[in-house]
Amino acid sequence: YGVQKIEGGWGWRISLSMAAVPAAFLTIGAIFLPETPSFLIQRDGNVDEAKMMLQRRNILKKKYRPQLVIALLIPFFNQVTGINVINFYAPVMFRTIGLGESAALMSAVVTRLCATVANIVAMIVVDKFGRRKLLLVGGIQMILSQFTVGAILAVKFKDHGVMDKEYGYLVLVIMCVFVAGFAWSWGPLTYLVPTEICPLEIRSAGQSVVIAVIFLMTFVIGQTFLNMLCHLKFGTFFLFGGWVCVMTLFVFFFLPETKQLPMEQMEQVWRKHWFWKRIVGEGEEEVDQAHTGAGAIAMSTAPHSS
Protein backbone atom coordinates (compact mmCIF):
# COMPACT_ATOMS: atom_id res chain seq x y z
CA TYR A 1 0.00 0.00 0.00
CA GLY A 2 2.84 2.36 0.86
CA VAL A 3 4.86 1.84 -2.34
CA GLN A 4 2.03 1.77 -4.87
CA LYS A 5 2.71 5.31 -6.11
CA ILE A 6 6.45 4.85 -6.63
CA GLU A 7 7.18 5.19 -10.33
CA GLY A 8 9.68 3.43 -12.55
CA GLY A 9 8.63 -0.08 -11.61
CA TRP A 10 10.31 0.07 -8.19
CA GLY A 11 7.13 -0.17 -6.13
CA TRP A 12 6.55 -3.90 -6.54
CA ARG A 13 10.30 -4.61 -6.30
CA ILE A 14 10.51 -2.88 -2.93
CA SER A 15 7.33 -4.61 -1.78
CA LEU A 16 8.66 -8.07 -2.65
CA SER A 17 12.15 -7.43 -1.30
CA MET A 18 10.70 -6.48 2.10
CA ALA A 19 9.97 -10.18 2.59
CA ALA A 20 13.69 -10.50 3.34
CA VAL A 21 13.13 -8.69 6.65
CA PRO A 22 11.16 -11.44 8.45
CA ALA A 23 13.41 -14.02 6.77
CA ALA A 24 16.41 -12.30 8.38
CA PHE A 25 14.72 -12.40 11.78
CA LEU A 26 14.08 -16.13 11.39
CA THR A 27 17.68 -16.81 10.34
CA ILE A 28 19.24 -14.78 13.15
CA GLY A 29 16.78 -16.14 15.69
CA ALA A 30 17.67 -19.71 14.76
CA ILE A 31 21.22 -19.07 15.99
CA PHE A 32 19.90 -18.47 19.51
CA LEU A 33 17.25 -21.20 19.44
CA PRO A 34 17.82 -23.69 22.31
CA GLU A 35 17.73 -27.45 21.85
CA THR A 36 14.57 -29.31 22.83
CA PRO A 37 14.49 -31.22 26.15
CA SER A 38 13.89 -34.46 24.24
CA PHE A 39 17.08 -33.94 22.28
CA LEU A 40 19.09 -33.15 25.40
CA ILE A 41 17.87 -36.36 27.03
CA GLN A 42 18.77 -38.37 23.96
CA ARG A 43 22.18 -36.74 23.72
CA ASP A 44 23.07 -37.94 27.18
CA GLY A 45 21.98 -41.47 26.28
CA ASN A 46 22.61 -43.58 23.23
CA VAL A 47 22.66 -40.93 20.52
CA ASP A 48 23.18 -43.33 17.62
CA GLU A 49 20.25 -45.51 18.64
CA ALA A 50 17.99 -42.49 19.12
CA LYS A 51 19.02 -41.11 15.72
CA MET A 52 18.25 -44.41 14.02
CA MET A 53 14.87 -44.56 15.76
CA LEU A 54 13.92 -41.07 14.60
CA GLN A 55 15.02 -41.76 11.03
CA ARG A 56 12.67 -44.73 10.62
CA ARG A 57 9.36 -43.97 8.92
CA ASN A 58 7.32 -45.62 11.66
CA ILE A 59 4.40 -43.35 10.81
CA LEU A 60 3.37 -45.86 8.13
CA LYS A 61 2.73 -48.57 10.72
CA LYS A 62 -0.87 -49.48 11.43
CA LYS A 63 -0.75 -48.35 15.06
CA TYR A 64 0.07 -44.83 13.86
CA ARG A 65 -2.73 -44.70 11.30
CA PRO A 66 -4.71 -42.01 13.22
CA GLN A 67 -1.67 -39.75 13.35
CA LEU A 68 -0.95 -40.25 9.64
CA VAL A 69 -4.55 -39.53 8.59
CA ILE A 70 -4.73 -36.40 10.74
CA ALA A 71 -1.28 -35.22 9.58
CA LEU A 72 -2.54 -35.49 5.99
CA LEU A 73 -6.05 -34.06 6.39
CA ILE A 74 -5.50 -31.19 8.83
CA PRO A 75 -3.14 -29.24 6.49
CA PHE A 76 -5.26 -30.19 3.47
CA PHE A 77 -8.34 -28.75 5.18
CA ASN A 78 -6.31 -25.72 6.22
CA GLN A 79 -5.79 -24.80 2.58
CA VAL A 80 -9.25 -25.59 1.20
CA THR A 81 -10.79 -23.08 3.61
CA GLY A 82 -9.90 -20.49 0.98
CA ILE A 83 -7.57 -18.57 3.30
CA ASN A 84 -4.90 -18.21 0.63
CA VAL A 85 -7.50 -16.60 -1.62
CA ILE A 86 -7.39 -13.74 0.87
CA ASN A 87 -3.61 -13.94 1.35
CA PHE A 88 -2.82 -13.91 -2.37
CA TYR A 89 -5.68 -12.21 -4.15
CA ALA A 90 -7.43 -9.89 -1.67
CA PRO A 91 -6.54 -6.71 -3.62
CA VAL A 92 -7.61 -8.29 -6.93
CA MET A 93 -10.86 -9.57 -5.45
CA PHE A 94 -11.82 -6.31 -3.74
CA ARG A 95 -10.92 -4.28 -6.82
CA THR A 96 -13.14 -6.59 -8.86
CA ILE A 97 -16.16 -6.02 -6.62
CA GLY A 98 -15.93 -2.25 -6.86
CA LEU A 99 -13.33 -0.88 -4.46
CA GLY A 100 -10.69 1.50 -5.81
CA GLU A 101 -7.00 0.64 -6.19
CA SER A 102 -5.94 2.16 -2.88
CA ALA A 103 -8.97 0.81 -1.02
CA ALA A 104 -8.33 -2.65 -2.44
CA LEU A 105 -4.73 -2.62 -1.23
CA MET A 106 -5.76 -1.25 2.15
CA SER A 107 -8.29 -4.08 2.46
CA ALA A 108 -5.40 -6.55 2.43
CA VAL A 109 -3.77 -4.60 5.26
CA VAL A 110 -7.01 -4.67 7.27
CA THR A 111 -7.53 -8.41 6.85
CA ARG A 112 -3.93 -9.15 7.92
CA LEU A 113 -4.32 -6.96 11.01
CA CYS A 114 -7.45 -8.94 11.91
CA ALA A 115 -5.47 -12.15 11.47
CA THR A 116 -2.66 -10.92 13.72
CA VAL A 117 -5.05 -9.94 16.51
CA ALA A 118 -6.87 -13.27 16.22
CA ASN A 119 -3.54 -15.15 16.41
CA ILE A 120 -2.83 -13.41 19.71
CA VAL A 121 -6.30 -14.36 20.97
CA ALA A 122 -5.61 -17.98 20.04
CA MET A 123 -2.39 -18.01 22.07
CA ILE A 124 -4.29 -16.73 25.10
CA VAL A 125 -7.32 -19.03 25.01
CA VAL A 126 -6.11 -22.26 23.37
CA ASP A 127 -5.19 -23.93 26.68
CA LYS A 128 -8.35 -22.69 28.35
CA PHE A 129 -10.98 -23.79 25.86
CA GLY A 130 -9.12 -26.62 24.13
CA ARG A 131 -8.29 -27.40 20.54
CA ARG A 132 -11.58 -28.96 19.47
CA LYS A 133 -13.71 -26.02 20.59
CA LEU A 134 -11.54 -23.51 18.75
CA LEU A 135 -11.57 -25.62 15.59
CA LEU A 136 -15.33 -26.11 15.73
CA VAL A 137 -16.16 -22.46 16.52
CA GLY A 138 -13.69 -21.22 13.92
CA GLY A 139 -15.15 -23.64 11.38
CA ILE A 140 -18.70 -22.44 11.95
CA GLN A 141 -17.52 -18.84 11.71
CA MET A 142 -15.84 -19.53 8.37
CA ILE A 143 -18.85 -21.44 7.02
CA LEU A 144 -21.18 -18.55 7.71
CA SER A 145 -18.70 -16.06 6.25
CA GLN A 146 -18.11 -17.95 3.01
CA PHE A 147 -21.80 -18.65 2.40
CA THR A 148 -22.71 -15.03 3.19
CA VAL A 149 -20.11 -13.64 0.77
CA GLY A 150 -21.26 -16.10 -1.90
CA ALA A 151 -24.89 -15.03 -1.41
CA ILE A 152 -24.04 -11.30 -1.59
CA LEU A 153 -22.03 -11.77 -4.77
CA ALA A 154 -24.79 -13.91 -6.29
CA VAL A 155 -27.43 -11.24 -5.65
CA LYS A 156 -25.55 -7.97 -6.06
CA PHE A 157 -22.65 -8.63 -8.41
CA LYS A 158 -23.36 -8.75 -12.12
CA ASP A 159 -21.25 -10.25 -14.89
CA HIS A 160 -18.75 -7.73 -16.31
CA GLY A 161 -19.94 -5.17 -13.80
CA VAL A 162 -19.28 -3.95 -10.29
CA MET A 163 -21.13 -3.90 -7.02
CA ASP A 164 -22.25 -0.88 -5.11
CA LYS A 165 -19.36 0.31 -2.98
CA GLU A 166 -21.42 -0.18 0.20
CA TYR A 167 -21.73 -3.88 -0.53
CA GLY A 168 -18.03 -4.01 -1.36
CA TYR A 169 -17.23 -2.78 2.14
CA LEU A 170 -19.75 -5.25 3.59
CA VAL A 171 -17.86 -8.06 1.86
CA LEU A 172 -14.65 -6.67 3.37
CA VAL A 173 -16.14 -6.81 6.87
CA ILE A 174 -17.33 -10.39 6.36
CA MET A 175 -13.91 -11.38 5.02
CA CYS A 176 -12.36 -9.93 8.19
CA VAL A 177 -14.70 -12.17 10.20
CA PHE A 178 -13.61 -15.11 8.06
CA VAL A 179 -9.90 -14.34 8.48
CA ALA A 180 -10.33 -13.94 12.25
CA GLY A 181 -12.14 -17.28 12.45
CA PHE A 182 -9.28 -18.96 10.61
CA ALA A 183 -6.53 -17.18 12.55
CA TRP A 184 -7.69 -18.24 16.00
CA SER A 185 -8.44 -21.82 15.01
CA TRP A 186 -7.22 -23.62 11.89
CA GLY A 187 -4.31 -21.26 11.29
CA PRO A 188 -2.19 -21.98 14.38
CA LEU A 189 -3.74 -25.33 15.33
CA THR A 190 -2.78 -26.87 11.99
CA TYR A 191 0.77 -26.95 13.35
CA LEU A 192 -0.01 -27.57 17.01
CA VAL A 193 -2.39 -30.55 16.85
CA PRO A 194 -0.20 -32.88 14.73
CA THR A 195 2.72 -32.20 17.06
CA GLU A 196 0.66 -33.10 20.13
CA ILE A 197 -0.73 -36.35 18.74
CA CYS A 198 2.55 -37.71 17.35
CA PRO A 199 4.91 -39.55 19.73
CA LEU A 200 8.60 -38.77 19.55
CA GLU A 201 9.52 -41.54 17.11
CA ILE A 202 7.17 -40.21 14.40
CA ARG A 203 6.99 -36.52 15.24
CA SER A 204 9.58 -35.42 12.68
CA ALA A 205 7.87 -37.49 9.96
CA GLY A 206 4.45 -36.19 11.00
CA GLN A 207 5.48 -32.54 10.82
CA SER A 208 7.20 -33.16 7.50
CA VAL A 209 3.93 -34.53 6.13
CA VAL A 210 2.05 -31.47 7.42
CA ILE A 211 4.44 -28.99 5.79
CA ALA A 212 4.59 -30.94 2.52
CA VAL A 213 0.79 -31.01 2.21
CA ILE A 214 0.54 -27.28 3.02
CA PHE A 215 3.06 -26.34 0.32
CA LEU A 216 1.44 -28.64 -2.22
CA MET A 217 -2.06 -27.29 -1.60
CA THR A 218 -0.79 -23.69 -1.50
CA PHE A 219 0.58 -24.24 -5.00
CA VAL A 220 -2.67 -25.82 -6.21
CA ILE A 221 -4.89 -23.07 -4.77
CA GLY A 222 -2.59 -20.33 -6.04
CA GLN A 223 -2.63 -21.73 -9.57
CA THR A 224 -6.34 -22.50 -9.82
CA PHE A 225 -8.23 -19.80 -7.90
CA LEU A 226 -8.44 -17.16 -10.60
CA ASN A 227 -9.73 -19.73 -13.09
CA MET A 228 -12.26 -20.94 -10.51
CA LEU A 229 -13.39 -17.38 -9.87
CA CYS A 230 -13.84 -16.75 -13.60
CA HIS A 231 -15.83 -19.93 -14.18
CA LEU A 232 -17.66 -20.51 -10.88
CA LYS A 233 -17.92 -16.82 -9.90
CA PHE A 234 -19.82 -16.60 -6.58
CA GLY A 235 -19.96 -20.40 -6.52
CA THR A 236 -16.26 -20.40 -5.59
CA PHE A 237 -17.17 -19.21 -2.10
CA PHE A 238 -19.85 -21.87 -1.76
CA LEU A 239 -17.24 -24.44 -2.77
CA PHE A 240 -14.85 -23.30 -0.06
CA GLY A 241 -17.74 -23.13 2.42
CA GLY A 242 -18.63 -26.72 1.57
CA TRP A 243 -15.09 -27.84 2.32
CA VAL A 244 -15.21 -26.02 5.67
CA CYS A 245 -18.40 -27.97 6.48
CA VAL A 246 -16.57 -31.23 5.74
CA MET A 247 -13.56 -30.37 7.88
CA THR A 248 -15.71 -29.17 10.77
CA LEU A 249 -17.56 -32.50 10.74
CA PHE A 250 -14.20 -34.29 10.63
CA VAL A 251 -13.08 -32.49 13.78
CA PHE A 252 -16.39 -33.22 15.53
CA PHE A 253 -16.31 -36.96 14.82
CA PHE A 254 -12.65 -37.92 14.46
CA LEU A 255 -10.34 -35.52 16.31
CA PRO A 256 -9.91 -36.10 20.07
CA GLU A 257 -9.14 -33.29 22.48
CA THR A 258 -5.43 -32.94 23.34
CA LYS A 259 -5.60 -30.04 25.80
CA GLN A 260 -3.21 -30.60 28.74
CA LEU A 261 -2.90 -34.25 27.75
CA PRO A 262 0.51 -35.86 28.33
CA MET A 263 1.99 -37.48 25.25
CA GLU A 264 2.15 -40.81 27.07
CA GLN A 265 -1.67 -40.90 27.33
CA MET A 266 -2.36 -40.36 23.62
CA GLU A 267 -2.20 -44.10 22.96
CA GLN A 268 -5.06 -44.65 25.38
CA VAL A 269 -7.04 -41.85 23.71
CA TRP A 270 -6.89 -43.66 20.36
CA ARG A 271 -7.88 -46.98 21.94
CA LYS A 272 -10.96 -45.41 23.56
CA HIS A 273 -12.06 -43.35 20.55
CA TRP A 274 -15.26 -44.66 18.93
CA PHE A 275 -13.66 -44.90 15.47
CA TRP A 276 -9.89 -45.11 15.88
CA LYS A 277 -10.10 -47.97 18.38
CA ARG A 278 -11.23 -50.21 15.51
CA ILE A 279 -7.87 -49.60 13.81
CA VAL A 280 -5.47 -49.13 16.70
CA GLY A 281 -7.15 -51.83 18.80
CA GLU A 282 -6.76 -54.40 16.06
CA GLY A 283 -3.11 -53.51 15.71
CA GLU A 284 -2.59 -53.86 19.44
CA GLU A 285 -4.30 -57.23 19.45
CA GLU A 286 -1.94 -58.41 16.72
CA VAL A 287 1.05 -57.24 18.75
CA ASP A 288 -0.29 -58.90 21.89
CA GLN A 289 -0.86 -62.16 20.02
CA ALA A 290 2.66 -62.01 18.59
CA HIS A 291 4.12 -61.45 22.03
CA THR A 292 2.01 -64.27 23.49
CA GLY A 293 3.12 -66.62 20.73
CA ALA A 294 6.75 -65.70 21.16
CA GLY A 295 6.47 -66.21 24.89
CA ALA A 296 4.89 -69.62 24.43
CA ILE A 297 7.66 -70.67 22.05
CA ALA A 298 10.31 -69.46 24.47
CA MET A 299 8.72 -71.40 27.34
CA SER A 300 8.41 -74.56 25.27
CA THR A 301 12.04 -74.47 24.18
CA ALA A 302 13.50 -73.47 27.53
CA PRO A 303 15.36 -76.23 29.48
CA HIS A 304 13.41 -77.65 32.46
CA SER A 305 15.04 -77.81 35.82
CA SER A 306 14.34 -80.71 38.12
PDB file of N, CA, C and O in Angstrom, residues 147-176:
ATOM      1  N   PHE A 147     -20.459 -18.581   2.991  1.00  0.00           N
ATOM      2  CA  PHE A 147     -21.795 -18.647   2.403  1.00  0.00           C
ATOM      3  C   PHE A 147     -22.425 -17.253   2.271  1.00  0.00           C
ATOM      4  O   PHE A 147     -23.128 -16.971   1.300  1.00  0.00           O
ATOM      5  N   THR A 148     -22.157 -16.390   3.258  1.00  0.00           N
ATOM      6  CA  THR A 148     -22.709 -15.033   3.191  1.00  0.00           C
ATOM      7  C   THR A 148     -22.091 -14.247   2.039  1.00  0.00           C
ATOM      8  O   THR A 148     -22.806 -13.563   1.286  1.00  0.00           O
ATOM      9  N   VAL A 149     -20.764 -14.338   1.889  1.00  0.00           N
ATOM     10  CA  VAL A 149     -20.109 -13.643   0.768  1.00  0.00           C
ATOM     11  C   VAL A 149     -20.616 -14.188  -0.561  1.00  0.00           C
ATOM     12  O   VAL A 149     -20.912 -13.426  -1.489  1.00  0.00           O
ATOM     13  N   GLY A 150     -20.743 -15.516  -0.664  1.00  0.00           N
ATOM     14  CA  GLY A 150     -21.263 -16.101  -1.896  1.00  0.00           C
ATOM     15  C   GLY A 150     -22.661 -15.602  -2.222  1.00  0.00           C
ATOM     16  O   GLY A 150     -22.971 -15.306  -3.389  1.00  0.00           O
ATOM     17  N   ALA A 151     -23.515 -15.496  -1.192  1.00  0.00           N
ATOM     18  CA  ALA A 151     -24.886 -15.030  -1.413  1.00  0.00           C
ATOM     19  C   ALA A 151     -24.908 -13.562  -1.846  1.00  0.00           C
ATOM     20  O   ALA A 151     -25.669 -13.185  -2.752  1.00  0.00           O
ATOM     21  N   ILE A 152     -24.082 -12.718  -1.220  1.00  0.00           N
ATOM     22  CA  ILE A 152     -24.039 -11.296  -1.592  1.00  0.00           C
ATOM     23  C   ILE A 152     -23.581 -11.133  -3.034  1.00  0.00           C
ATOM     24  O   ILE A 152     -24.174 -10.367  -3.818  1.00  0.00           O
ATOM     25  N   LEU A 153     -22.528 -11.868  -3.405  1.00  0.00           N
ATOM     26  CA  LEU A 153     -22.033 -11.765  -4.775  1.00  0.00           C
ATOM     27  C   LEU A 153     -23.059 -12.290  -5.771  1.00  0.00           C
ATOM     28  O   LEU A 153     -23.200 -11.763  -6.883  1.00  0.00           O
ATOM     29  N   ALA A 154     -23.789 -13.344  -5.390  1.00  0.00           N
ATOM     30  CA  ALA A 154     -24.794 -13.907  -6.294  1.00  0.00           C
ATOM     31  C   ALA A 154     -25.927 -12.920  -6.555  1.00  0.00           C
ATOM     32  O   ALA A 154     -26.454 -12.833  -7.669  1.00  0.00           O
ATOM     33  N   VAL A 155     -26.291 -12.143  -5.535  1.00  0.00           N
ATOM     34  CA  VAL A 155     -27.432 -11.241  -5.654  1.00  0.00           C
ATOM     35  C   VAL A 155     -27.040  -9.872  -6.210  1.00  0.00           C
ATOM     36  O   VAL A 155     -27.746  -9.302  -7.053  1.00  0.00           O
ATOM     37  N   LYS A 156     -25.888  -9.356  -5.770  1.00  0.00           N
ATOM     38  CA  LYS A 156     -25.551  -7.967  -6.063  1.00  0.00           C
ATOM     39  C   LYS A 156     -24.512  -7.772  -7.155  1.00  0.00           C
ATOM     40  O   LYS A 156     -24.415  -6.689  -7.727  1.00  0.00           O
ATOM     41  N   PHE A 157     -23.716  -8.807  -7.440  1.00  0.00           N
ATOM     42  CA  PHE A 157     -22.645  -8.632  -8.413  1.00  0.00           C
ATOM     43  C   PHE A 157     -23.085  -9.162  -9.772  1.00  0.00           C
ATOM     44  O   PHE A 157     -23.544 -10.291  -9.899  1.00  0.00           O
ATOM     45  N   LYS A 158     -22.928  -8.372 -10.779  1.00  0.00           N
ATOM     46  CA  LYS A 158     -23.358  -8.746 -12.123  1.00  0.00           C
ATOM     47  C   LYS A 158     -22.135  -9.079 -12.989  1.00  0.00           C
ATOM     48  O   LYS A 158     -21.034  -8.579 -12.753  1.00  0.00           O
ATOM     49  N   ASP A 159     -22.332  -9.927 -13.973  1.00  0.00           N
ATOM     50  CA  ASP A 159     -21.249 -10.245 -14.892  1.00  0.00           C
ATOM     51  C   ASP A 159     -20.743  -8.981 -15.585  1.00  0.00           C
ATOM     52  O   ASP A 159     -21.528  -8.165 -16.078  1.00  0.00           O
ATOM     53  N   HIS A 160     -19.399  -8.848 -15.638  1.00  0.00           N
ATOM     54  CA  HIS A 160     -18.747  -7.730 -16.309  1.00  0.00           C
ATOM     55  C   HIS A 160     -19.186  -6.391 -15.705  1.00  0.00           C
ATOM     56  O   HIS A 160     -19.193  -5.365 -16.377  1.00  0.00           O
ATOM     57  N   GLY A 161     -19.541  -6.397 -14.463  1.00  0.00           N
ATOM     58  CA  GLY A 161     -19.940  -5.166 -13.801  1.00  0.00           C
ATOM     59  C   GLY A 161     -19.303  -5.077 -12.430  1.00  0.00           C
ATOM     60  O   GLY A 161     -18.386  -5.795 -12.110  1.00  0.00           O
ATOM     61  N   VAL A 162     -19.793  -4.142 -11.645  1.00  0.00           N
ATOM     62  CA  VAL A 162     -19.280  -3.953 -10.293  1.00  0.00           C
ATOM     63  C   VAL A 162     -20.451  -3.857  -9.328  1.00  0.00           C
ATOM     64  O   VAL A 162     -21.584  -3.618  -9.723  1.00  0.00           O
ATOM     65  N   MET A 163     -20.128  -4.040  -8.062  1.00  0.00           N
ATOM     66  CA  MET A 163     -21.132  -3.902  -7.017  1.00  0.00           C
ATOM     67  C   MET A 163     -21.156  -2.473  -6.505  1.00  0.00           C
ATOM     68  O   MET A 163     -20.191  -1.730  -6.681  1.00  0.00           O
ATOM     69  N   ASP A 164     -22.238  -2.142  -5.840  1.00  0.00           N
ATOM     70  CA  ASP A 164     -22.251  -0.883  -5.107  1.00  0.00           C
ATOM     71  C   ASP A 164     -21.134  -0.910  -4.073  1.00  0.00           C
ATOM     72  O   ASP A 164     -20.852  -1.943  -3.459  1.00  0.00           O
ATOM     73  N   LYS A 165     -20.511   0.251  -3.882  1.00  0.00           N
ATOM     74  CA  LYS A 165     -19.365   0.314  -2.982  1.00  0.00           C
ATOM     75  C   LYS A 165     -19.743  -0.091  -1.567  1.00  0.00           C
ATOM     76  O   LYS A 165     -18.947  -0.698  -0.839  1.00  0.00           O
ATOM     77  N   GLU A 166     -20.987   0.189  -1.151  1.00  0.00           N
ATOM     78  CA  GLU A 166     -21.416  -0.181   0.196  1.00  0.00           C
ATOM     79  C   GLU A 166     -21.360  -1.698   0.389  1.00  0.00           C
ATOM     80  O   GLU A 166     -20.929  -2.189   1.442  1.00  0.00           O
ATOM     81  N   TYR A 167     -21.786  -2.430  -0.636  1.00  0.00           N
ATOM     82  CA  TYR A 167     -21.731  -3.884  -0.533  1.00  0.00           C
ATOM     83  C   TYR A 167     -20.288  -4.393  -0.611  1.00  0.00           C
ATOM     84  O   TYR A 167     -19.950  -5.420  -0.035  1.00  0.00           O
ATOM     85  N   GLY A 168     -19.441  -3.655  -1.336  1.00  0.00           N
ATOM     86  CA  GLY A 168     -18.030  -4.010  -1.360  1.00  0.00           C
ATOM     87  C   GLY A 168     -17.415  -3.942   0.031  1.00  0.00           C
ATOM     88  O   GLY A 168     -16.667  -4.832   0.440  1.00  0.00           O
ATOM     89  N   TYR A 169     -17.746  -2.894   0.775  1.00  0.00           N
ATOM     90  CA  TYR A 169     -17.233  -2.779   2.137  1.00  0.00           C
ATOM     91  C   TYR A 169     -17.870  -3.822   3.067  1.00  0.00           C
ATOM     92  O   TYR A 169     -17.237  -4.298   4.010  1.00  0.00           O
ATOM     93  N   LEU A 170     -19.117  -4.185   2.811  1.00  0.00           N
ATOM     94  CA  LEU A 170     -19.753  -5.248   3.590  1.00  0.00           C
ATOM     95  C   LEU A 170     -19.018  -6.577   3.382  1.00  0.00           C
ATOM     96  O   LEU A 170     -18.762  -7.317   4.345  1.00  0.00           O
ATOM     97  N   VAL A 171     -18.639  -6.853   2.139  1.00  0.00           N
ATOM     98  CA  VAL A 171     -17.856  -8.062   1.864  1.00  0.00           C
ATOM     99  C   VAL A 171     -16.524  -8.005   2.591  1.00  0.00           C
ATOM    100  O   VAL A 171     -16.053  -9.012   3.135  1.00  0.00           O
ATOM    101  N   LEU A 172     -15.906  -6.832   2.648  1.00  0.00           N
ATOM    102  CA  LEU A 172     -14.647  -6.670   3.371  1.00  0.00           C
ATOM    103  C   LEU A 172     -14.814  -7.010   4.851  1.00  0.00           C
ATOM    104  O   LEU A 172     -13.993  -7.720   5.433  1.00  0.00           O
ATOM    105  N   VAL A 173     -15.888  -6.517   5.458  1.00  0.00           N
ATOM    106  CA  VAL A 173     -16.141  -6.807   6.871  1.00  0.00           C
ATOM    107  C   VAL A 173     -16.322  -8.311   7.093  1.00  0.00           C
ATOM    108  O   VAL A 173     -15.760  -8.897   8.028  1.00  0.00           O
ATOM    109  N   ILE A 174     -17.088  -8.950   6.217  1.00  0.00           N
ATOM    110  CA  ILE A 174     -17.331 -10.388   6.361  1.00  0.00           C
ATOM    111  C   ILE A 174     -16.036 -11.172   6.158  1.00  0.00           C
ATOM    112  O   ILE A 174     -15.775 -12.161   6.848  1.00  0.00           O
ATOM    113  N   MET A 175     -15.195 -10.719   5.225  1.00  0.00           N
ATOM    114  CA  MET A 175     -13.907 -11.375   5.017  1.00  0.00           C
ATOM    115  C   MET A 175     -13.007 -11.223   6.239  1.00  0.00           C
ATOM    116  O   MET A 175     -12.224 -12.110   6.559  1.00  0.00           O
ATOM    117  N   CYS A 176     -13.113 -10.101   6.937  1.00  0.00           N
ATOM    118  CA  CYS A 176     -12.364  -9.929   8.186  1.00  0.00           C
ATOM    119  C   CYS A 176     -12.844 -10.928   9.237  1.00  0.00           C
ATOM    120  O   CYS A 176     -12.038 -11.489   9.992  1.00  0.00           O
TER     121      CYS A 176
END
